[in-house]
Amino acid sequence: MPKKSIKFTLCAAISALCVCACAVLSSCGSAPPKTRIAIGMWQGSSVYDAEFYEERIAAFEEAYPQYEIEVSPYVYDPETAVAKFASGQLPILFEMDASYARGAYRNGHIRDVSAELKALGWLDKADAFFLEEISDGGRVYGVPAEQYAAGMVLNLPLLCEAGVIGQDAQGGYILYDAQGEPLYPDTFSELLAASEAVVRHTSGGAYGAMIPSGDADCGRLFLDMVYNFGSERLEQRDEAGNWRLVLNTDAFGDAMRWVRSMSLEGCIDHSAQYGVEDWAAAMAAGEIAVAFCRSDSLSTALAAEPGLNGSIAFVPMPSAEGVNSSSVWGGTVFAVSSRADSAQTEGAFLFLQFMGYGPDAGEGTFSVVEHNIRERSRQGVPVFPVLSVWEDEAYEAHLRAVYTEFQNVDAAYIREFYDGFDARKRSGEPHAREELYTLLDSLFDKMLFDATTSNIVTLIADGEREFTERYLSGIGSGE
């Protein structure tokens, strides 16, 4: 080979080596790529809330520079989750209703996070009832976030004016007798009588209760009513082991007849589908004496009418005589998308721990809880106790201390609901829950709007048959 060619080839090789070396050095000198984690979680509704979460996210990224947080709010909807999952639109970490968790896992949308919970020491600290609702065969489908149940809101001034309850010398409302027994209407028959008293006192200017109809949330309220008339499970196995819906019971019929009586007596404001703020506005205007509300929505409703603070009580759901009050338990979880890799999953749990969503009660871990309670108090919104999802003495003591610092509601008006929450909560139906809520809303809607013409026996029979055929007939006898 000519010397010129050898020289050229050698120069070219050296040049190529230099380029590769520069590339390697450049790569070594740059920061490694960050792990991006899309977070789909509630971040409040005010500018102050948004600023707080932005600050906390920035602090997390500073503490863990290997991660980058992408804010991607998402409310889990089972009807759209499949499409969002298939197109990669589900965030890595997001909140979802606990009742959907098992189905979301079986459909491949979310991860089993039992190993991560155990590694952090959180598994043994989770509320036992909550954990059972989101677990199956050792698999856990999310991190407990919030739990709630429905209760009854009392318009104390209106009930007092109608002679249903009294006042003490200091102007406080008396809800219990000397033995601690309720003086407010805690049974359905007493609630009907109290409602009639309100209607008489106001000459028809106010209703005894607001019982809306129009969506599955309303149907959930009707299910609580049915249970509190003494009903057991509505989805049952027959002698052959097949699942079917059972509505033809005394308790179910009594519940429908009670709604019919309330409607015929003009005691119900049976508005169409409504938001949680609507009953608060009606109470503030003196138009209704009683409303039903989930405990997780109570602050939201009263934020629209802060003047109600001191004028309302939140107590357990009414029940039939001889039946212990109960409410269908509900909760939310932080779920991790099944698309998350190991680095994203680890980062998601670091984020939850950093934000104080776990049971760790150390310095700085209550930032979100303290912020939410402090902000409500600052705005004059009633502050209610937090229903802890963790069974840990240090955590619960810290939680009580935060609540005590900022509480602004007369404890006598809410104590019964919150102190007895664990004893009253009950599981919902095992299978087609949302579909059942829709059916119940439809059935009770006819009692509200067509009380004089609806045939209860026919409605129950048709509802049982159609629901069983459509939603339960395909379920195996072993499930």
Short mmCIF file of C-alpha atoms in Angstrom, two decimals:
data_model
loop_
_atom_site.label_atom_id
_atom_site.label_comp_id
_atom_site.label_asym_id
_atom_site.label_seq_id
_atom_site.Cartn_x
_atom_site.Cartn_y
_atom_site.Cartn_z
CA MET A 1 0.00 0.00 0.00
CA PRO A 2 1.38 3.49 -0.87
CA LYS A 3 2.60 5.56 2.04
CA LYS A 4 0.09 8.29 1.25
CA SER A 5 -2.76 5.81 1.57
CA ILE A 6 -1.36 4.40 4.82
CA LYS A 7 -1.02 7.92 6.24
CA PHE A 8 -4.58 8.85 5.20
CA THR A 9 -6.02 5.67 6.63
CA LEU A 10 -4.16 6.16 9.92
CA CYS A 11 -5.34 9.77 10.19
CA ALA A 12 -8.91 8.72 9.50
CA ALA A 13 -8.75 6.04 12.18
CA ILE A 14 -7.27 8.44 14.73
CA SER A 15 -9.93 11.01 13.84
CA ALA A 16 -12.70 8.44 14.34
CA LEU A 17 -11.24 7.43 17.69
CA CYS A 18 -11.15 11.06 18.75
CA VAL A 19 -14.83 11.51 17.82
CA CYS A 20 -15.79 8.42 19.82
CA ALA A 21 -13.70 9.55 22.76
CA CYS A 22 -15.31 12.98 22.70
CA ALA A 23 -18.75 11.39 22.61
CA VAL A 24 -17.92 9.16 25.56
CA LEU A 25 -16.47 12.06 27.54
CA SER A 26 -19.49 14.21 26.70
CA SER A 27 -21.81 11.44 27.85
CA CYS A 28 -19.88 10.97 31.06
CA GLY A 29 -20.00 14.67 31.79
CA SER A 30 -23.77 15.10 31.33
CA ALA A 31 -26.44 14.35 33.94
CA PRO A 32 -28.13 10.96 33.63
CA PRO A 33 -31.68 11.03 32.24
CA LYS A 34 -34.42 11.62 34.82
CA THR A 35 -37.22 9.17 35.52
CA ARG A 36 -40.47 10.90 34.66
CA ILE A 37 -43.52 10.12 36.80
CA ALA A 38 -46.96 11.34 35.77
CA ILE A 39 -48.99 12.06 38.91
CA GLY A 40 -52.78 12.11 38.58
CA MET A 41 -53.95 13.26 41.99
CA TRP A 42 -56.31 15.85 43.47
CA GLN A 43 -54.48 19.14 44.05
CA GLY A 44 -57.14 21.33 45.62
CA SER A 45 -59.34 23.99 44.11
CA SER A 46 -57.81 27.31 45.15
CA VAL A 47 -54.75 29.26 44.01
CA TYR A 48 -53.31 28.70 47.47
CA ASP A 49 -53.74 24.93 47.05
CA ALA A 50 -52.08 24.97 43.63
CA GLU A 51 -49.12 26.95 44.91
CA PHE A 52 -48.72 24.59 47.85
CA TYR A 53 -48.60 21.49 45.66
CA GLU A 54 -46.21 23.14 43.23
CA GLU A 55 -43.89 23.93 46.13
CA ARG A 56 -44.06 20.38 47.46
CA ILE A 57 -43.39 18.89 44.03
CA ALA A 58 -40.39 21.20 43.58
CA ALA A 59 -39.12 20.18 47.02
CA PHE A 60 -39.47 16.51 46.09
CA GLU A 61 -37.54 16.98 42.85
CA GLU A 62 -34.81 18.78 44.78
CA ALA A 63 -34.61 15.98 47.34
CA TYR A 64 -34.70 13.30 44.63
CA PRO A 65 -33.09 14.85 41.53
CA GLN A 66 -33.32 11.56 39.62
CA TYR A 67 -37.09 12.09 39.27
CA GLU A 68 -39.20 14.54 37.31
CA ILE A 69 -42.86 14.95 38.29
CA GLU A 70 -45.42 15.57 35.57
CA VAL A 71 -48.75 16.85 36.90
CA SER A 72 -51.48 14.92 35.09
CA PRO A 73 -54.80 15.12 37.03
CA TYR A 74 -57.06 12.15 36.36
CA VAL A 75 -60.34 10.99 37.90
CA TYR A 76 -60.70 7.25 37.38
CA ASP A 77 -63.66 6.28 35.22
CA PRO A 78 -64.12 2.56 34.47
CA GLU A 79 -65.83 3.39 31.17
CA THR A 80 -62.87 5.36 29.82
CA ALA A 81 -60.01 3.60 31.62
CA VAL A 82 -59.68 0.86 28.98
CA ALA A 83 -59.15 3.36 26.16
CA LYS A 84 -56.79 5.50 28.24
CA PHE A 85 -54.81 2.44 29.29
CA ALA A 86 -54.52 1.17 25.72
CA SER A 87 -53.30 4.56 24.49
CA GLY A 88 -50.91 5.06 27.40
CA GLN A 89 -52.85 7.98 28.88
CA LEU A 90 -53.21 6.67 32.43
CA PRO A 91 -50.79 8.46 34.79
CA ILE A 92 -48.17 6.40 36.59
CA LEU A 93 -49.71 7.24 39.99
CA PHE A 94 -53.36 8.24 40.32
CA GLU A 95 -56.35 8.21 42.65
CA MET A 96 -59.25 5.87 42.00
CA ASP A 97 -62.36 4.63 43.75
CA ALA A 98 -61.46 1.58 45.84
CA SER A 99 -64.51 -0.32 44.55
CA TYR A 100 -62.95 -0.40 41.07
CA ALA A 101 -59.50 -1.53 42.19
CA ARG A 102 -60.01 -5.29 41.92
CA GLY A 103 -61.50 -5.03 38.44
CA ALA A 104 -58.78 -2.61 37.31
CA TYR A 105 -56.12 -5.09 38.41
CA ARG A 106 -57.82 -8.04 36.71
CA ASN A 107 -58.07 -6.02 33.51
CA GLY A 108 -54.37 -5.23 33.60
CA HIS A 109 -54.63 -1.50 34.36
CA ILE A 110 -52.83 -1.33 37.72
CA ARG A 111 -50.07 -3.09 39.65
CA ASP A 112 -50.10 -5.28 42.71
CA VAL A 113 -48.29 -3.09 45.26
CA SER A 114 -48.18 -5.51 48.21
CA ALA A 115 -44.37 -5.84 48.01
CA GLU A 116 -43.84 -2.07 48.13
CA LEU A 117 -46.30 -1.65 51.02
CA LYS A 118 -44.54 -4.42 52.95
CA ALA A 119 -41.07 -3.00 52.29
CA LEU A 120 -42.11 0.38 53.70
CA GLY A 121 -43.79 -1.18 56.73
CA TRP A 122 -47.17 0.17 55.63
CA LEU A 123 -48.92 -3.16 55.03
CA ASP A 124 -49.33 -4.00 58.72
CA LYS A 125 -50.52 -0.46 59.51
CA ALA A 126 -53.37 -0.28 57.00
CA ASP A 127 -56.94 -0.20 58.31
CA ALA A 128 -57.98 -3.87 58.36
CA PHE A 129 -61.41 -3.31 56.80
CA PHE A 130 -59.93 -1.11 54.07
CA LEU A 131 -57.18 -3.62 53.31
CA GLU A 132 -59.69 -6.43 52.93
CA GLU A 133 -61.67 -4.37 50.42
CA ILE A 134 -58.64 -3.84 48.16
CA SER A 135 -56.92 -7.22 48.55
CA ASP A 136 -57.30 -10.69 47.13
CA GLY A 137 -55.04 -13.72 47.55
CA GLY A 138 -52.21 -11.68 49.05
CA ARG A 139 -52.32 -9.10 46.27
CA VAL A 140 -53.07 -5.49 47.22
CA TYR A 141 -54.45 -3.18 44.54
CA GLY A 142 -53.54 0.24 45.90
CA VAL A 143 -52.36 2.43 48.75
CA PRO A 144 -55.19 3.46 51.12
CA ALA A 145 -55.93 7.16 50.66
CA GLU A 146 -59.36 8.05 52.10
CA GLN A 147 -62.42 6.34 53.55
CA TYR A 148 -65.96 7.60 53.96
CA ALA A 149 -69.62 6.69 54.37
CA ALA A 150 -72.97 8.46 54.21
CA GLY A 151 -74.59 10.25 57.13
CA MET A 152 -77.52 12.57 57.82
CA VAL A 153 -77.17 16.36 57.93
CA LEU A 154 -79.57 18.15 60.28
CA ASN A 155 -80.68 21.76 59.87
CA LEU A 156 -80.73 22.50 63.60
CA PRO A 157 -82.53 25.90 63.61
CA LEU A 158 -85.37 24.63 61.41
CA LEU A 159 -85.83 21.44 63.43
CA CYS A 160 -85.82 23.52 66.62
CA GLU A 161 -88.39 25.98 65.28
CA ALA A 162 -90.64 23.06 64.32
CA GLY A 163 -90.40 21.69 67.88
CA VAL A 164 -88.45 18.56 66.95
CA ILE A 165 -85.41 19.39 69.12
CA GLY A 166 -84.79 21.95 71.86
CA GLN A 167 -82.12 24.39 73.01
CA ASP A 168 -80.18 24.82 76.24
CA ALA A 169 -79.76 28.06 78.21
CA GLN A 170 -76.69 28.99 76.17
CA GLY A 171 -78.51 28.60 72.87
CA GLY A 172 -76.93 25.28 71.96
CA TYR A 173 -79.09 22.61 70.36
CA ILE A 174 -79.88 19.54 72.43
CA LEU A 175 -79.44 16.34 70.41
CA TYR A 176 -79.25 13.76 73.23
CA ASP A 177 -81.01 13.07 76.51
CA ALA A 178 -79.32 12.48 79.86
CA GLN A 179 -78.67 8.84 78.94
CA GLY A 180 -77.08 9.80 75.63
CA GLU A 181 -80.02 8.62 73.54
CA PRO A 182 -80.79 10.68 70.40
CA LEU A 183 -83.52 13.29 70.56
CA TYR A 184 -83.18 14.04 66.85
CA PRO A 185 -85.14 11.75 64.45
CA ASP A 186 -82.85 8.72 64.18
CA THR A 187 -85.48 6.28 62.86
CA PHE A 188 -87.39 6.45 59.59
CA SER A 189 -90.73 6.73 61.35
CA GLU A 190 -89.43 9.60 63.48
CA LEU A 191 -87.98 11.27 60.39
CA LEU A 192 -91.39 11.12 58.69
CA ALA A 193 -93.03 12.65 61.77
CA ALA A 194 -90.34 15.35 62.03
CA SER A 195 -90.74 16.13 58.33
CA GLU A 196 -94.49 16.52 58.74
CA ALA A 197 -93.85 18.88 61.68
CA VAL A 198 -91.53 21.02 59.54
CA VAL A 199 -94.07 21.20 56.71
CA ARG A 200 -96.83 22.21 59.15
CA HIS A 201 -94.66 24.81 60.91
CA THR A 202 -93.66 26.47 57.65
CA SER A 203 -97.10 26.08 56.04
CA GLY A 204 -95.48 24.12 53.24
CA GLY A 205 -92.61 26.57 52.81
CA ALA A 206 -89.99 23.97 53.67
CA TYR A 207 -89.49 20.25 53.14
CA GLY A 208 -88.55 17.71 55.75
CA ALA A 209 -85.81 16.19 53.59
CA MET A 210 -84.11 16.44 50.23
CA ILE A 211 -83.94 13.05 48.51
CA PRO A 212 -82.88 13.51 44.90
CA SER A 213 -82.92 11.05 42.05
CA GLY A 214 -81.06 10.99 38.79
CA ASP A 215 -77.79 9.04 38.97
CA ALA A 216 -75.87 6.19 40.59
CA ASP A 217 -74.87 8.34 43.57
CA CYS A 218 -78.54 8.70 44.42
CA GLY A 219 -78.95 4.94 44.01
CA ARG A 220 -76.18 4.43 46.53
CA LEU A 221 -78.19 6.46 49.03
CA PHE A 222 -81.24 4.29 48.38
CA LEU A 223 -79.14 1.16 49.02
CA ASP A 224 -78.14 2.58 52.41
CA MET A 225 -81.84 3.13 53.12
CA VAL A 226 -82.66 -0.47 52.19
CA TYR A 227 -79.91 -1.80 54.44
CA ASN A 228 -81.14 0.40 57.28
CA PHE A 229 -84.61 -1.05 56.96
CA GLY A 230 -82.99 -4.38 57.84
CA SER A 231 -82.03 -5.86 54.47
CA GLU A 232 -79.07 -8.19 54.11
CA ARG A 233 -77.21 -8.72 50.84
CA LEU A 234 -79.27 -8.10 47.70
CA GLU A 235 -77.02 -10.21 45.48
CA GLN A 236 -77.42 -13.78 46.72
CA ARG A 237 -76.73 -17.36 45.59
CA ASP A 238 -79.70 -19.64 45.05
CA GLU A 239 -79.78 -23.35 45.97
CA ALA A 240 -77.95 -24.24 42.76
CA GLY A 241 -75.14 -21.81 43.57
CA ASN A 242 -76.13 -19.26 40.91
CA TRP A 243 -76.12 -15.55 41.68
CA ARG A 244 -79.34 -13.57 41.49
CA LEU A 245 -80.77 -10.29 42.74
CA VAL A 246 -83.24 -10.56 45.64
CA LEU A 247 -85.45 -7.52 46.18
CA ASN A 248 -88.67 -9.24 47.23
CA THR A 249 -88.14 -8.84 50.97
CA ASP A 250 -90.03 -7.04 53.73
CA ALA A 251 -87.11 -4.62 54.24
CA PHE A 252 -86.98 -3.61 50.58
CA GLY A 253 -90.74 -3.14 50.39
CA ASP A 254 -90.73 -1.10 53.61
CA ALA A 255 -88.05 1.20 52.22
CA MET A 256 -90.06 1.86 49.07
CA ARG A 257 -93.27 2.41 51.03
CA TRP A 258 -91.48 4.91 53.30
CA VAL A 259 -90.32 6.92 50.30
CA ARG A 260 -93.87 6.76 48.91
CA SER A 261 -95.29 8.10 52.21
CA MET A 262 -92.75 10.94 52.32
CA SER A 263 -93.68 11.84 48.74
CA LEU A 264 -97.46 11.67 49.27
CA GLU A 265 -97.23 13.82 52.41
CA GLY A 266 -95.23 16.49 50.55
CA CYS A 267 -92.27 16.01 52.89
CA ILE A 268 -89.62 15.44 50.23
CA ASP A 269 -87.85 17.85 47.94
CA HIS A 270 -87.28 15.25 45.23
CA SER A 271 -85.14 17.42 43.00
CA ALA A 272 -83.53 15.93 39.95
CA GLN A 273 -79.84 15.09 39.98
CA TYR A 274 -78.01 17.65 42.10
CA GLY A 275 -74.56 18.66 43.28
CA VAL A 276 -73.47 18.46 46.89
CA GLU A 277 -73.62 22.25 47.22
CA ASP A 278 -77.35 22.33 46.43
CA TRP A 279 -78.62 20.89 49.68
CA ALA A 280 -76.34 23.31 51.56
CA ALA A 281 -77.89 26.24 49.70
CA ALA A 282 -81.38 24.90 50.46
CA MET A 283 -80.51 24.59 54.14
CA ALA A 284 -79.06 28.09 54.24
CA ALA A 285 -82.34 29.35 52.76
CA GLY A 286 -84.37 27.45 55.37
CA GLU A 287 -85.96 25.24 52.72
CA ILE A 288 -85.06 21.74 54.00
CA ALA A 289 -84.50 20.20 57.43
CA VAL A 290 -82.55 17.06 56.52
CA ALA A 291 -80.17 15.95 53.78
CA PHE A 292 -78.00 12.91 53.25
CA CYS A 293 -74.34 13.30 52.39
CA ARG A 294 -71.15 11.26 52.18
CA SER A 295 -68.62 12.31 54.79
CA ASP A 296 -65.95 12.97 52.15
CA SER A 297 -68.25 15.53 50.48
CA LEU A 298 -69.33 17.36 53.60
CA SER A 299 -66.60 20.02 53.57
CA THR A 300 -67.11 20.61 49.85
CA ALA A 301 -70.81 21.19 50.35
CA LEU A 302 -70.34 23.56 53.26
CA ALA A 303 -67.55 25.50 51.59
CA ALA A 304 -70.30 27.01 49.46
CA GLU A 305 -72.29 27.98 52.58
CA PRO A 306 -69.80 28.57 55.43
CA GLY A 307 -72.52 30.41 57.36
CA LEU A 308 -74.05 27.02 58.16
CA ASN A 309 -71.22 26.31 60.61
CA GLY A 310 -72.84 25.98 64.02
CA SER A 311 -76.26 25.39 62.49
CA ILE A 312 -75.86 21.83 61.26
CA ALA A 313 -75.15 18.45 62.80
CA PHE A 314 -73.81 15.37 61.01
CA VAL A 315 -75.15 12.13 62.47
CA PRO A 316 -75.53 8.48 61.41
CA MET A 317 -78.11 7.38 58.85
CA PRO A 318 -81.60 6.73 60.25
CA SER A 319 -82.78 3.15 60.56
CA ALA A 320 -85.95 1.17 61.18
CA GLU A 321 -86.85 0.37 64.77
CA GLY A 322 -84.63 -2.44 66.06
CA VAL A 323 -82.10 -2.10 63.21
CA ASN A 324 -78.58 -0.83 63.87
CA SER A 325 -77.60 2.06 61.62
CA SER A 326 -74.99 1.29 58.97
CA SER A 327 -73.60 2.82 55.79
CA VAL A 328 -71.88 1.33 52.77
CA TRP A 329 -68.18 1.93 53.15
CA GLY A 330 -66.34 3.78 50.42
CA GLY A 331 -62.74 4.69 49.85
CA THR A 332 -60.12 5.89 47.43
CA VAL A 333 -56.68 4.47 46.77
CA PHE A 334 -53.48 5.63 45.13
CA ALA A 335 -53.00 3.17 42.27
CA VAL A 336 -49.84 2.53 40.26
CA SER A 337 -50.27 1.92 36.53
CA SER A 338 -49.21 -1.50 35.28
CA ARG A 339 -47.13 0.37 32.68
CA ALA A 340 -44.84 1.69 35.42
CA ASP A 341 -41.33 0.26 35.38
CA SER A 342 -39.39 -0.48 38.57
CA ALA A 343 -37.80 2.99 38.72
CA GLN A 344 -41.18 4.71 38.27
CA THR A 345 -42.80 2.49 40.87
CA GLU A 346 -40.04 3.22 43.37
CA GLY A 347 -40.35 6.93 42.64
CA ALA A 348 -44.13 6.83 43.05
CA PHE A 349 -43.79 5.42 46.55
CA LEU A 350 -41.04 7.89 47.43
CA PHE A 351 -43.43 10.65 46.35
CA LEU A 352 -46.28 9.28 48.48
CA GLN A 353 -43.96 9.02 51.46
CA PHE A 354 -42.53 12.50 50.90
CA MET A 355 -46.02 14.04 50.68
CA GLY A 356 -47.09 12.31 53.89
CA TYR A 357 -49.69 9.96 52.44
CA GLY A 358 -48.29 6.97 54.33
CA PRO A 359 -48.56 6.15 58.06
CA ASP A 360 -45.15 7.60 58.93
CA ALA A 361 -45.59 10.15 61.69
CA GLY A 362 -42.17 11.78 61.64
CA GLU A 363 -41.16 15.39 61.09
CA GLY A 364 -42.65 16.87 57.93
CA THR A 365 -44.79 13.91 56.93
CA PHE A 366 -48.10 15.64 57.71
CA SER A 367 -47.62 18.53 55.30
CA VAL A 368 -50.62 17.72 53.08
CA VAL A 369 -52.95 16.92 55.98
CA GLU A 370 -51.95 20.06 57.85
CA HIS A 371 -52.30 22.19 54.73
CA ASN A 372 -55.80 20.92 53.93
CA ILE A 373 -57.08 21.38 57.48
CA ARG A 374 -55.41 24.77 57.94
CA GLU A 375 -56.81 26.05 54.63
CA ARG A 376 -60.35 24.98 55.51
CA SER A 377 -60.08 26.68 58.89
CA ARG A 378 -58.63 29.84 57.33
CA GLN A 379 -61.58 30.05 54.93
CA GLY A 380 -64.08 29.52 57.75
CA VAL A 381 -65.13 26.16 56.33
CA PRO A 382 -66.12 23.58 58.96
CA VAL A 383 -63.22 21.27 59.84
CA PHE A 384 -64.26 17.68 60.46
CA PRO A 385 -62.16 14.83 61.88
CA VAL A 386 -60.08 12.83 59.40
CA LEU A 387 -61.13 9.20 59.19
CA SER A 388 -57.68 7.65 59.32
CA VAL A 389 -56.82 4.84 56.91
CA TRP A 390 -53.88 3.76 59.08
CA GLU A 391 -53.88 1.88 62.38
CA ASP A 392 -50.76 3.28 63.99
CA GLU A 393 -50.75 4.92 67.43
CA ALA A 394 -48.13 7.58 66.66
CA TYR A 395 -49.80 8.49 63.38
CA GLU A 396 -53.29 8.68 64.88
CA ALA A 397 -52.02 10.78 67.82
CA HIS A 398 -50.43 13.25 65.40
CA LEU A 399 -53.64 13.34 63.37
CA ARG A 400 -55.71 14.10 66.47
CA ALA A 401 -53.31 16.88 67.46
CA VAL A 402 -53.64 18.56 64.05
CA TYR A 403 -57.43 18.32 64.15
CA THR A 404 -57.61 19.65 67.72
CA GLU A 405 -55.55 22.69 66.73
CA PHE A 406 -57.88 23.70 63.92
CA GLN A 407 -61.31 22.26 64.82
CA ASN A 408 -64.09 24.83 64.49
CA VAL A 409 -67.22 22.68 64.80
CA ASP A 410 -69.08 21.87 68.03
CA ALA A 411 -67.95 18.32 68.77
CA ALA A 412 -71.38 17.42 70.18
CA TYR A 413 -72.88 17.87 66.71
CA ILE A 414 -70.58 15.40 64.93
CA ARG A 415 -69.10 13.06 67.58
CA GLU A 416 -71.60 10.22 67.14
CA PHE A 417 -70.90 9.82 63.43
CA TYR A 418 -67.10 9.93 63.62
CA ASP A 419 -66.64 8.01 66.88
CA GLY A 420 -68.86 5.19 65.68
CA PHE A 421 -67.71 5.13 62.06
CA ASP A 422 -65.82 1.82 62.26
CA ALA A 423 -68.74 0.04 63.94
CA ARG A 424 -71.27 1.13 61.29
CA LYS A 425 -69.38 0.72 58.03
CA ARG A 426 -70.33 -2.24 55.87
CA SER A 427 -69.30 -3.66 52.51
CA GLY A 428 -71.35 -3.11 49.38
CA GLU A 429 -72.62 -5.82 47.10
CA PRO A 430 -70.03 -8.30 45.76
CA HIS A 431 -70.55 -7.91 42.02
CA ALA A 432 -72.45 -5.36 39.91
CA ARG A 433 -72.39 -2.46 42.38
CA GLU A 434 -72.62 0.50 40.04
CA GLU A 435 -75.31 -1.18 37.94
CA LEU A 436 -77.29 -1.89 41.11
CA TYR A 437 -77.10 1.76 42.15
CA THR A 438 -78.54 2.71 38.76
CA LEU A 439 -81.39 0.21 39.12
CA LEU A 440 -82.26 1.40 42.62
CA ASP A 441 -82.28 5.01 41.49
CA SER A 442 -84.76 4.06 38.79
CA LEU A 443 -87.03 2.09 41.13
CA PHE A 444 -87.15 4.70 43.87
CA ASP A 445 -87.54 7.46 41.30
CA LYS A 446 -90.96 6.02 40.51
CA MET A 447 -91.91 6.16 44.19
CA LEU A 448 -90.84 9.81 44.34
CA PHE A 449 -92.50 11.06 41.19
CA ASP A 450 -95.29 8.53 40.59
CA ALA A 451 -96.17 7.56 44.14
CA THR A 452 -99.90 7.28 43.48
CA THR A 453 -99.67 5.06 40.40
CA SER A 454 -96.54 2.91 40.82
CA ASN A 455 -97.05 -0.77 41.63
CA ILE A 456 -94.35 -1.79 44.11
CA VAL A 457 -94.76 -5.55 43.58
CA THR A 458 -94.43 -5.28 39.80
CA LEU A 459 -91.46 -2.92 40.01
CA ILE A 460 -89.58 -5.27 42.33
CA ALA A 461 -90.31 -8.40 40.26
CA ASP A 462 -89.28 -6.79 36.97
CA GLY A 463 -86.15 -5.29 38.50
CA GLU A 464 -85.03 -8.61 39.98
CA ARG A 465 -85.47 -10.54 36.76
CA GLU A 466 -83.87 -8.05 34.38
CA PHE A 467 -80.88 -7.34 36.62
CA THR A 468 -80.17 -11.03 37.24
CA GLU A 469 -80.30 -11.89 33.56
CA ARG A 470 -78.13 -8.97 32.50
CA TYR A 471 -75.46 -8.78 35.19
CA LEU A 472 -75.39 -11.90 37.38
CA SER A 473 -76.29 -14.87 35.17
CA GLY A 474 -72.77 -15.15 33.75
CA ILE A 475 -70.99 -15.25 37.11
CA GLY A 476 -69.65 -18.68 38.06
CA SER A 477 -71.08 -20.51 41.05
CA GLY A 478 -67.69 -20.44 42.76
CA GLU A 479 -67.28 -16.67 42.73
#
